Short mmCIF file of C-alpha atoms in Angstrom, two decimals:
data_model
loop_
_atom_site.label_atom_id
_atom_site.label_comp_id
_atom_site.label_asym_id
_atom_site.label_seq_id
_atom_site.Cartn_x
_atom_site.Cartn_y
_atom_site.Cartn_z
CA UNK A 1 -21.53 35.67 -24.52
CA UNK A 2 -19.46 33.90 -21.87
CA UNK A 3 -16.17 33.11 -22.06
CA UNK A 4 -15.34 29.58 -21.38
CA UNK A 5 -11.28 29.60 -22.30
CA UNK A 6 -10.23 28.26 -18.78
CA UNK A 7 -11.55 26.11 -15.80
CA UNK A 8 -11.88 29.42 -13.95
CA UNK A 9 -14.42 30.87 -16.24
CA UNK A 10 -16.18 27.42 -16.46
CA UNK A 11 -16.52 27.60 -12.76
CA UNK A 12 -17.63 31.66 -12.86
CA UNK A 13 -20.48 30.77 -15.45
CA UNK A 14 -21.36 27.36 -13.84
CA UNK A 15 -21.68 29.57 -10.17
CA UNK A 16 -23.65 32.19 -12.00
CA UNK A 17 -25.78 29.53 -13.88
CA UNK A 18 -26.83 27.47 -10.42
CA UNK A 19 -27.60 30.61 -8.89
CA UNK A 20 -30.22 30.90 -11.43
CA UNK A 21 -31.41 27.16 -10.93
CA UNK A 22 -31.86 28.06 -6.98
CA UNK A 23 -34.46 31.12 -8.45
CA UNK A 24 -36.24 28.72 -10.58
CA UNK A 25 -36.47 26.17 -7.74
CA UNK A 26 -34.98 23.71 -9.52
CA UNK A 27 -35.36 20.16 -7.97
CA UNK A 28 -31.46 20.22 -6.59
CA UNK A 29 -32.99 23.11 -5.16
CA UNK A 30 -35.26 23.07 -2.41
CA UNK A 31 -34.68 22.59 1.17
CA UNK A 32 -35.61 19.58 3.03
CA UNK A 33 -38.96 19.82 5.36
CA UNK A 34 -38.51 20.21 9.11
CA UNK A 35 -40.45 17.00 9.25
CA UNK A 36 -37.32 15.17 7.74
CA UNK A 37 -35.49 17.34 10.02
CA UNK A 38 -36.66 15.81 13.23
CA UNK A 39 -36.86 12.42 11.61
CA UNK A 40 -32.97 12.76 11.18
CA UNK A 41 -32.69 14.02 14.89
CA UNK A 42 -34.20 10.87 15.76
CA UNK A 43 -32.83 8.67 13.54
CA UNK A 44 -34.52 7.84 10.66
CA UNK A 45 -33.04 9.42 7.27
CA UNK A 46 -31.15 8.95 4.70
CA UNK A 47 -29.34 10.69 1.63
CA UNK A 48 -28.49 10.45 -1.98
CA UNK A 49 -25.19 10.83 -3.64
CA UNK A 50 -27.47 10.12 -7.08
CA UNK A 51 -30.91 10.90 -7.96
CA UNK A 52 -32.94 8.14 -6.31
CA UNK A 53 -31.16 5.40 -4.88
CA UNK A 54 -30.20 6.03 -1.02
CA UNK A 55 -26.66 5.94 0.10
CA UNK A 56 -26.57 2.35 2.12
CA UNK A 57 -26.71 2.41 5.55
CA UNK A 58 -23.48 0.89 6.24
CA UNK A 59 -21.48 3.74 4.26
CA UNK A 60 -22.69 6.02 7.06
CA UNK A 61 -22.85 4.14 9.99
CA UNK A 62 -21.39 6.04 13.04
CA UNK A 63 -22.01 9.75 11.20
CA UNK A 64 -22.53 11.06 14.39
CA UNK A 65 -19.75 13.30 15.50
CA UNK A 66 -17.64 13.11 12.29
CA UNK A 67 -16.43 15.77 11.00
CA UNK A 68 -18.45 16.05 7.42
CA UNK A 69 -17.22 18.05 4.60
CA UNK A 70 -20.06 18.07 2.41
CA UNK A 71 -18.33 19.31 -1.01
CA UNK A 72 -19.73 20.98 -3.63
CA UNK A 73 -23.65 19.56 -1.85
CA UNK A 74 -25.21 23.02 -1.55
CA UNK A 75 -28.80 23.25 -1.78
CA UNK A 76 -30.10 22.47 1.62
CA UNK A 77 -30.74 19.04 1.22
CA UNK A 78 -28.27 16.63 2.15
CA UNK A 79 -25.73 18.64 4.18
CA UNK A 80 -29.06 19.77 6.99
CA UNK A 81 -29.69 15.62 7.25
CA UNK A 82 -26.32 14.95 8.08
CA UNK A 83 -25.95 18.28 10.40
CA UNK A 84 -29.54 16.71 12.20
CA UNK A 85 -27.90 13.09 12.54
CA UNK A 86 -25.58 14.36 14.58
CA UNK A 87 -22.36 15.19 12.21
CA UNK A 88 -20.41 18.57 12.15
CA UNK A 89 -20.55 19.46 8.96
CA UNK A 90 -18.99 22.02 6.62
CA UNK A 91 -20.02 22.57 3.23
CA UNK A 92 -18.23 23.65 0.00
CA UNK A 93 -19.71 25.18 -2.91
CA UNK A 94 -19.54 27.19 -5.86
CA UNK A 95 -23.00 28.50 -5.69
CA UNK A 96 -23.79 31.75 -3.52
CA UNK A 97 -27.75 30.75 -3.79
CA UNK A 98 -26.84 26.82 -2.97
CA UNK A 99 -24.81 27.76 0.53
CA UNK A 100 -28.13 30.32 1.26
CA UNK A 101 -30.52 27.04 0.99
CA UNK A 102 -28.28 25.41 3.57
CA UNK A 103 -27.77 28.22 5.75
CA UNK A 104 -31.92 28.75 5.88
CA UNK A 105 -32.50 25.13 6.92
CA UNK A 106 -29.47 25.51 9.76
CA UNK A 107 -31.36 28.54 10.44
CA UNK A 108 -34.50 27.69 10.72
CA UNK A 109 -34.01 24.33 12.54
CA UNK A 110 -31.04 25.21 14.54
CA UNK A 111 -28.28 23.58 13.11
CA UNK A 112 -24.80 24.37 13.18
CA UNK A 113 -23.56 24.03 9.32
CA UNK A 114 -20.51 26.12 8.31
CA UNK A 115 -20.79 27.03 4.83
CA UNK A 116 -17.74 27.80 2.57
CA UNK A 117 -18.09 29.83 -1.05
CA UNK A 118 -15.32 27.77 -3.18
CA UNK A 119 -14.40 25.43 -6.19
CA UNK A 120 -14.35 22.37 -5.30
CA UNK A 121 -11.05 21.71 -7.10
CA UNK A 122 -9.61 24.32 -4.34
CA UNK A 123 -9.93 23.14 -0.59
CA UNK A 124 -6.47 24.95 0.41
CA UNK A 125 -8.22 26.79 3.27
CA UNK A 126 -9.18 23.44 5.16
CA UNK A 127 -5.54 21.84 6.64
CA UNK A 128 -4.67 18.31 6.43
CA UNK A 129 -6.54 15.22 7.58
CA UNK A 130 -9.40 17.81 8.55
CA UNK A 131 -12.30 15.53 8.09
CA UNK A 132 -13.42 11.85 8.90
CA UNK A 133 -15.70 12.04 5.56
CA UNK A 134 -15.80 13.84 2.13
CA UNK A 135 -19.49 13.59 1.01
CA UNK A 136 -19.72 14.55 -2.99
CA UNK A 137 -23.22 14.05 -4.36
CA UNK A 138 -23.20 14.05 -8.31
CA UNK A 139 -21.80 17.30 -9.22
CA UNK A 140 -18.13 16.42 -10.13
CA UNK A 141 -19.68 17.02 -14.09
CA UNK A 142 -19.13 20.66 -13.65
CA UNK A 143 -15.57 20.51 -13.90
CA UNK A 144 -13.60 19.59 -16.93
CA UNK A 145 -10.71 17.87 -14.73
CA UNK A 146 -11.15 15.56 -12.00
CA UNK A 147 -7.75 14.57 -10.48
CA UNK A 148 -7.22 17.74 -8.64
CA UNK A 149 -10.51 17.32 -7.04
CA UNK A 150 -9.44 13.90 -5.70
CA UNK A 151 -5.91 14.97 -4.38
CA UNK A 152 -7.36 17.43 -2.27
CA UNK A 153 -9.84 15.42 -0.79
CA UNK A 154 -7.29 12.86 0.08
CA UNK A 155 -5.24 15.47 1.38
CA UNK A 156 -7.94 16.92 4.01
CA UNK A 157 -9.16 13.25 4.94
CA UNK A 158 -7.91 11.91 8.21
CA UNK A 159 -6.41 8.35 7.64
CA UNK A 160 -9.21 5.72 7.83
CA UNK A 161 -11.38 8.63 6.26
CA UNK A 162 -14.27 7.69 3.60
CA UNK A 163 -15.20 9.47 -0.01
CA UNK A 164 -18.37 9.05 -1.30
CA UNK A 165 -19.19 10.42 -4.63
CA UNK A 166 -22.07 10.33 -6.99
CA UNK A 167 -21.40 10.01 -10.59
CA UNK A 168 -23.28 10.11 -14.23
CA UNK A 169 -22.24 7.01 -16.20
CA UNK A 170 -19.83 8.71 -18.79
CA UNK A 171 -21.92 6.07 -21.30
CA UNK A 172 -25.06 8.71 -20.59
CA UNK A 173 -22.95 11.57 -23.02
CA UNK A 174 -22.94 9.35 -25.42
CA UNK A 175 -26.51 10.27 -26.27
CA UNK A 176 -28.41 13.61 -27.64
CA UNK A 177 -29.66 14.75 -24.79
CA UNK A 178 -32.89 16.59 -26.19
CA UNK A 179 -33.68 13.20 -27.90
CA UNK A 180 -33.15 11.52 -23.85
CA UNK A 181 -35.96 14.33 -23.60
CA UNK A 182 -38.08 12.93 -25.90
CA UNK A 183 -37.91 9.50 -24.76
CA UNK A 184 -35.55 8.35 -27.55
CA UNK A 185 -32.07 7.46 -27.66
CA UNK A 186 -29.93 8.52 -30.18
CA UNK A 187 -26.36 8.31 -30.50
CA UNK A 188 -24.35 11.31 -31.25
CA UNK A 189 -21.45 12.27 -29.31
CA UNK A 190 -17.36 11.01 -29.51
CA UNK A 191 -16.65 10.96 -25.54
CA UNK A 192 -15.05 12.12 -23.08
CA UNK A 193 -18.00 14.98 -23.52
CA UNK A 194 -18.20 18.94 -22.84
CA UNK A 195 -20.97 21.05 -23.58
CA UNK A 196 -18.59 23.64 -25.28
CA UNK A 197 -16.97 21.56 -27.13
CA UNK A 198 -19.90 18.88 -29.10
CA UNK A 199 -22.73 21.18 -28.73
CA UNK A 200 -23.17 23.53 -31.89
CA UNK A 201 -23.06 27.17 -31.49
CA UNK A 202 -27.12 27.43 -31.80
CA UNK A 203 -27.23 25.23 -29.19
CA UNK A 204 -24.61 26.86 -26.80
CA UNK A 205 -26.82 30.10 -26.73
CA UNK A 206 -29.70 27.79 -26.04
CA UNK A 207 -27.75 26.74 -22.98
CA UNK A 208 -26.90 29.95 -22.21
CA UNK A 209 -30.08 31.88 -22.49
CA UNK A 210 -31.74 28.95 -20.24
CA UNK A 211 -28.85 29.47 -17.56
CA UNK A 212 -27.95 25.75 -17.90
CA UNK A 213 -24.65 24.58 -16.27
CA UNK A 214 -22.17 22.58 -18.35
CA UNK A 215 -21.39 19.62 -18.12
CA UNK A 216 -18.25 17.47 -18.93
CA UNK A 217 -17.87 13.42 -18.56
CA UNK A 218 -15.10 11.71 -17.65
CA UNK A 219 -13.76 8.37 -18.53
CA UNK A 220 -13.92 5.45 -15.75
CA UNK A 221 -10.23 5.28 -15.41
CA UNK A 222 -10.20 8.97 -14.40
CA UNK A 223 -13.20 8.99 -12.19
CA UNK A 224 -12.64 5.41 -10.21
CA UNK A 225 -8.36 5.11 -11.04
CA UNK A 226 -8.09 8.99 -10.04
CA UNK A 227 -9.51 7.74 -7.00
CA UNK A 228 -6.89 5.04 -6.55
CA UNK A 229 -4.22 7.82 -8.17
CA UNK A 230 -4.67 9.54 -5.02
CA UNK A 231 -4.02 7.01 -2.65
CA UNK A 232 -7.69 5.84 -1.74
CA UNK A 233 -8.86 2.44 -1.78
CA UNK A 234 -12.15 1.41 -2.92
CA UNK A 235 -14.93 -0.27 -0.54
CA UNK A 236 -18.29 0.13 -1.94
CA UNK A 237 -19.67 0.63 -5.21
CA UNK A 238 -23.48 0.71 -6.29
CA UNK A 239 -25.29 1.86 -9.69
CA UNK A 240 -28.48 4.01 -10.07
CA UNK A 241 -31.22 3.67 -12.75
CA UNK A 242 -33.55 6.76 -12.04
CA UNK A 243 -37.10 6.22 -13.49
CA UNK A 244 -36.96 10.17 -14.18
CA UNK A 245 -34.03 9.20 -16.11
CA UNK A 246 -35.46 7.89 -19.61
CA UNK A 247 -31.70 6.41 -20.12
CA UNK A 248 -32.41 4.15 -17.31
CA UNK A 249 -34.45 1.90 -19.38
CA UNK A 250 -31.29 0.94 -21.06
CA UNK A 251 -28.39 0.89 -18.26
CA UNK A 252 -27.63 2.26 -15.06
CA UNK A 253 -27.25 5.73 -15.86
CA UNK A 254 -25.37 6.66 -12.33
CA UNK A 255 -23.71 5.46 -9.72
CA UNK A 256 -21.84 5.95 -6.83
CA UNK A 257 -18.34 4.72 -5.09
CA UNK A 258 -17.39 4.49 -1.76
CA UNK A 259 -13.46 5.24 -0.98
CA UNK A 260 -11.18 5.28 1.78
CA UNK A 261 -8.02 6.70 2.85
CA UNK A 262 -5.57 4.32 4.05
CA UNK A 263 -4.83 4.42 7.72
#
């Protein structure tokens, strides 16, 4: 059994448990085509910071050149369409298999993507204002506290720098997710949520044996104020209602914010 006592373990097991995903090709998985590849190179792509909906155009206008840290986005989907549009990109992650996805595309197309094994809550090797943009697609739910994952992000963002993140509506937790499953919605959990915490213990070495991350929410004054908390001011907003997402039906069951660092 693991032991999940601190945020370090959490983030041992969670590395550990997306390594598996990568083996079973999981959908966060697989690398993008070379066909989207040379689209990018040419112009014509686009990204997600949630399941479906694209990122607007105008959060990314003038990508080219920036410098891109792409954190915790491993997976070798988003970070090789940025790379191809012309960015310098680095990307963060706590997933050994999720940088190897990346570094296959970068190899395969010729890209130049630096890829960094780390928690995301932990950017002390990149200096201050290092990067024009901090790209975070959905995957701030492995980790139990955000704040420290905002600081340092507006630490290492130049002024006039932009944070994107992707987020699951906190209201999702709320719901048994095997009923979601099912098509159903039932109501069952006291938030803010953590697998280790509501699940029983039957259903822990369920998780386990499947080599499922956990997940934690977060309340809306810690995801969007803990933006604000660390100096950033908000400029875009959009929601997300996947139709994979059986949730959907009901409310928009992600979304995303656009930040920026004051200049």
């Amino acid at each position: 059994m693991t032991d999940l006592t601190s945020m370090d373990d959490i983030a041992k097991y969670n590395r550990q448990a997306w390594d598996q995903l990568v083996d079973k090709g999981n959908q966060w998985t697989r690398p993008v085509t070379s066909d989207q590849i040379q689209a990018a190179r040419k112009g014509q792509w686009s990204v997600v910071l949630t399941p479906e909906r694209t990122v607007p155009g105008e959060w990314l206008a003038g990508v080219q050149d920036l410098e891109v840290l792409a954190l915790a986005s491993g997976g070798g989907q988003q970070t090789p369409i940025l790379s191809a549009a012309g960015a310098n990109v680095t990307v963060i992650d706590n997933s050994p298999g999720q940088l190897k996805q990346d570094q296959a595309v970068a190899d395969r197309e010729g890209l130049s993507i630096r890829t960094e094994l780390g928690d995301m809550r932990d950017l002390s090797r990149f200096q201050d204002k290092s990067f024009d943009l901090v790209f975070n697609p959905c995957s701030i739910g492995f980790v139990p506290d955000v704040q420290p994952v905002f600081d340092e992000v507006a630490r290492v963002l130049r002024p006039g720098g932009r944070l994107m993140c992707g987020f699951t509506n906190p209201v999702r937790f709320v719901f048994d997710e095997d009923a979601i499953e099912r098509d159903a919605m039932q109501v069952r959990h006291v938030l803010p949520y953590a697998d280790e915490t509501h699940l029983t213990e039957p259903e822990l070495e369920k998780l386990r044996a499947e080599g499922e991350p956990f997940l934690f929410s977060h309340t809306l004054e810690g995801l969007i104020g803990g933006q604000l908390q660390a100096g950033m001011i908000m400029i875009g907003f959009y929601e997300d209602r996947p139709e994979s997402d059986y949730a959907s039906k009901f409310f928009a069951s992600y979304f995303a914010t656009c930040f920026k660092k004051p200049m």
